[in-house]
Amino acid sequence: MRTLISTAFVSLDGVMEAPGGEPGYRNSGWTFKDMEFVPEAFEIKGREQKEATAMLLGRASYEAFSPVWPDMDEFADYRPMPKYVVSTTLTEDDLVSNWGEHTILRSLDEVAALKETEGGPIIMHGSAALNRSLSDAGLIDRYHLLVFPLLLGAGKRLFSDTDKDTQKLKLVEHEAYANGLQKNVFDVVR
């Protein structure tokens, strides 16, 4: 079974919306506004590109990333990687042609089937709604979280507020940085 890794920038109160400056959110760009940049805190982002063998995205994140990431040197290792986009509305005509092979998945069952295929880890960036649905369905195996020392209040959250059984996590990697940023890597305990 393939490992599904959710990777996210998240505030201390669980908000993951618009970390890079995406329009429409009042605190947009919170990962770099008033935050001292500490390069070593982002080492995990390069490691993710080297270790992942496929990328999973929800529709909104795909629509935000696909016009930009294919041409960015920072994400060069993602270019040839197969992309899986979970959407009930996108069509083949909506997919970009310069970012490797794409497959549209229409349901969580199709994500579960993808995890059963041969291959290495699948990385999921952003994708707030998809993250919550996959977590609630027990399909996420690991979390790579960069936790920022901020309380943002309102905004899209990484985790749902669904009333469900406890989901235990095991901390497998952790580091705190001088600017207050924390790296937390958790495996989901089954």
Short mmCIF file of C-alpha atoms in Angstrom, two decimals:
data_model
loop_
_atom_site.label_atom_id
_atom_site.label_comp_id
_atom_site.label_asym_id
_atom_site.label_seq_id
_atom_site.Cartn_x
_atom_site.Cartn_y
_atom_site.Cartn_z
CA MET A 1 0.00 0.00 0.00
CA ARG A 2 1.24 3.47 -0.86
CA THR A 3 1.69 6.09 1.85
CA LEU A 4 -0.48 9.20 1.52
CA ILE A 5 1.26 12.24 3.04
CA SER A 6 -0.59 15.46 3.77
CA THR A 7 1.81 18.40 3.84
CA ALA A 8 0.68 21.81 5.01
CA PHE A 9 1.60 25.18 6.39
CA VAL A 10 -0.72 25.65 9.34
CA SER A 11 -1.26 28.29 12.01
CA LEU A 12 -1.25 27.25 15.65
CA ASP A 13 -5.05 27.36 15.61
CA GLY A 14 -5.25 25.06 12.57
CA VAL A 15 -5.82 27.49 9.70
CA MET A 16 -4.21 26.57 6.38
CA GLU A 17 -5.90 29.07 4.05
CA ALA A 18 -3.85 31.27 1.69
CA PRO A 19 -0.39 30.83 3.21
CA GLY A 20 1.39 32.08 0.09
CA GLY A 21 -0.63 35.22 -0.64
CA GLU A 22 -3.62 33.80 -2.52
CA PRO A 23 -6.35 36.45 -2.93
CA GLY A 24 -9.63 36.50 -1.06
CA TYR A 25 -8.49 35.78 2.50
CA ARG A 26 -7.94 38.64 4.92
CA ASN A 27 -4.70 37.18 6.36
CA SER A 28 -3.36 36.06 2.97
CA GLY A 29 0.41 35.55 2.91
CA TRP A 30 0.69 34.82 6.63
CA THR A 31 3.69 32.49 6.16
CA PHE A 32 5.99 35.34 5.20
CA LYS A 33 4.40 38.54 6.54
CA ASP A 34 6.12 39.55 9.76
CA MET A 35 7.93 36.18 9.89
CA GLU A 36 11.69 35.95 9.86
CA PHE A 37 12.73 33.49 7.14
CA VAL A 38 14.69 30.53 8.52
CA PRO A 39 15.80 28.39 5.53
CA GLU A 40 16.45 25.21 7.49
CA ALA A 41 12.78 25.08 8.51
CA PHE A 42 11.86 24.46 4.86
CA GLU A 43 14.30 21.57 4.27
CA ILE A 44 11.35 19.21 4.47
CA LYS A 45 9.81 20.78 1.34
CA GLY A 46 12.80 19.74 -0.78
CA ARG A 47 12.83 16.30 0.82
CA GLU A 48 9.15 15.83 -0.04
CA GLN A 49 9.89 16.36 -3.74
CA LYS A 50 12.71 13.80 -3.66
CA GLU A 51 10.73 11.14 -1.78
CA ALA A 52 7.26 11.45 -3.35
CA THR A 53 6.37 9.53 -6.48
CA ALA A 54 2.96 11.12 -7.17
CA MET A 55 1.00 14.23 -6.22
CA LEU A 56 -2.63 14.39 -5.13
CA LEU A 57 -4.57 17.66 -5.22
CA GLY A 58 -8.11 18.85 -4.77
CA ARG A 59 -9.69 20.93 -7.52
CA ALA A 60 -9.15 24.35 -5.93
CA SER A 61 -5.49 23.71 -5.12
CA TYR A 62 -4.92 22.28 -8.58
CA GLU A 63 -6.42 25.40 -10.14
CA ALA A 64 -4.18 27.58 -7.95
CA PHE A 65 -0.93 25.61 -8.41
CA SER A 66 -1.12 24.36 -12.02
CA PRO A 67 -0.68 27.77 -13.71
CA VAL A 68 2.39 28.56 -11.56
CA TRP A 69 4.26 25.50 -10.24
CA PRO A 70 5.23 23.91 -13.60
CA ASP A 71 7.53 26.86 -14.36
CA MET A 72 8.99 27.30 -10.87
CA ASP A 73 12.50 25.95 -10.29
CA GLU A 74 11.61 25.43 -6.61
CA PHE A 75 9.18 22.69 -7.70
CA ALA A 76 11.18 21.18 -10.58
CA ASP A 77 11.05 17.63 -9.16
CA TYR A 78 7.25 17.73 -9.30
CA ARG A 79 7.16 18.41 -13.07
CA PRO A 80 7.47 14.80 -14.32
CA MET A 81 5.58 13.29 -11.37
CA PRO A 82 2.07 11.90 -12.04
CA LYS A 83 -0.68 14.20 -10.72
CA TYR A 84 -4.03 12.98 -9.41
CA VAL A 85 -6.74 15.60 -9.10
CA VAL A 86 -9.83 14.81 -7.03
CA SER A 87 -12.80 16.62 -8.55
CA THR A 88 -16.37 15.97 -9.58
CA THR A 89 -16.39 18.96 -11.94
CA LEU A 90 -13.04 19.19 -13.77
CA THR A 91 -12.72 17.70 -17.24
CA GLU A 92 -9.66 16.67 -19.23
CA ASP A 93 -9.86 20.03 -21.02
CA ASP A 94 -9.32 21.82 -17.69
CA LEU A 95 -5.93 20.17 -17.10
CA VAL A 96 -2.64 21.84 -18.00
CA SER A 97 -0.40 20.16 -20.57
CA ASN A 98 3.01 21.19 -19.21
CA TRP A 99 3.01 19.44 -15.83
CA GLY A 100 3.32 15.71 -16.47
CA GLU A 101 0.68 13.01 -16.59
CA HIS A 102 -2.71 13.82 -15.01
CA THR A 103 -5.56 11.62 -13.84
CA ILE A 104 -8.89 12.89 -12.52
CA LEU A 105 -10.28 10.94 -9.57
CA ARG A 106 -14.00 11.35 -8.89
CA SER A 107 -14.34 9.94 -5.37
CA LEU A 108 -12.62 8.97 -2.13
CA ASP A 109 -13.04 5.35 -3.22
CA GLU A 110 -10.82 6.12 -6.21
CA VAL A 111 -8.23 7.67 -3.86
CA ALA A 112 -8.37 4.51 -1.72
CA ALA A 113 -7.85 2.41 -4.88
CA LEU A 114 -4.86 4.59 -5.87
CA LYS A 115 -3.29 3.89 -2.48
CA GLU A 116 -3.57 0.15 -3.22
CA THR A 117 -1.43 0.43 -6.38
CA GLU A 118 2.31 -0.19 -6.63
CA GLY A 119 4.59 2.78 -6.07
CA GLY A 120 6.04 5.11 -3.51
CA PRO A 121 4.56 7.90 -1.40
CA ILE A 122 1.84 10.22 -2.65
CA ILE A 123 2.16 13.83 -1.49
CA MET A 124 -0.85 16.13 -1.06
CA HIS A 125 -0.32 19.91 -0.87
CA GLY A 126 -2.99 22.40 0.20
CA SER A 127 -6.40 20.95 -0.66
CA ALA A 128 -8.23 21.91 2.55
CA ALA A 129 -11.58 20.26 1.78
CA LEU A 130 -9.92 17.13 0.39
CA ASN A 131 -7.63 16.95 3.43
CA ARG A 132 -10.56 16.97 5.80
CA SER A 133 -12.48 14.34 3.82
CA LEU A 134 -9.46 12.03 3.50
CA SER A 135 -8.61 12.40 7.18
CA ASP A 136 -12.19 11.63 8.22
CA ALA A 137 -12.14 8.57 5.93
CA GLY A 138 -8.88 7.32 7.46
CA LEU A 139 -6.95 7.58 4.19
CA ILE A 140 -4.08 9.84 5.31
CA ASP A 141 -1.03 7.99 6.63
CA ARG A 142 1.33 10.83 7.54
CA TYR A 143 1.27 14.58 8.18
CA HIS A 144 4.16 16.94 7.41
CA LEU A 145 3.21 20.13 9.23
CA LEU A 146 5.05 23.41 9.43
CA VAL A 147 3.26 25.10 12.31
CA PHE A 148 3.52 28.88 12.42
CA PRO A 149 3.31 30.75 15.75
CA LEU A 150 0.20 32.64 14.71
CA LEU A 151 -3.46 32.62 15.65
CA LEU A 152 -5.45 33.49 12.54
CA GLY A 153 -8.98 32.88 13.77
CA ALA A 154 -11.26 32.37 10.79
CA GLY A 155 -10.13 30.52 7.71
CA LYS A 156 -10.07 27.09 6.10
CA ARG A 157 -8.84 24.52 8.58
CA LEU A 158 -6.63 21.50 8.07
CA PHE A 159 -8.79 19.24 10.24
CA SER A 160 -12.56 18.89 10.19
CA ASP A 161 -14.86 19.46 13.11
CA THR A 162 -16.67 16.17 12.44
CA ASP A 163 -17.65 14.28 15.57
CA LYS A 164 -15.62 11.08 15.15
CA ASP A 165 -13.61 8.55 17.07
CA THR A 166 -10.18 9.60 18.30
CA GLN A 167 -7.47 9.36 15.67
CA LYS A 168 -4.08 8.82 17.28
CA LEU A 169 -0.88 10.24 15.83
CA LYS A 170 2.73 9.32 16.54
CA LEU A 171 5.32 12.11 16.43
CA VAL A 172 8.20 10.78 14.31
CA GLU A 173 10.11 14.00 13.63
CA HIS A 174 10.08 17.39 15.31
CA GLU A 175 12.16 20.53 15.31
CA ALA A 176 11.60 24.06 16.56
CA TYR A 177 13.29 27.07 14.96
CA ALA A 178 14.44 30.46 16.24
CA ASN A 179 11.47 32.27 14.66
CA GLY A 180 8.97 30.05 16.52
CA LEU A 181 8.15 27.86 13.52
CA GLN A 182 7.83 24.15 14.30
CA LYS A 183 8.22 21.13 12.04
CA ASN A 184 6.01 18.25 13.14
CA VAL A 185 5.88 14.95 11.26
CA PHE A 186 3.19 12.58 12.48
CA ASP A 187 2.33 9.04 11.42
CA VAL A 188 -1.30 8.06 11.79
CA VAL A 189 -1.58 5.15 14.24
CA ARG A 190 -3.81 2.39 12.89
#
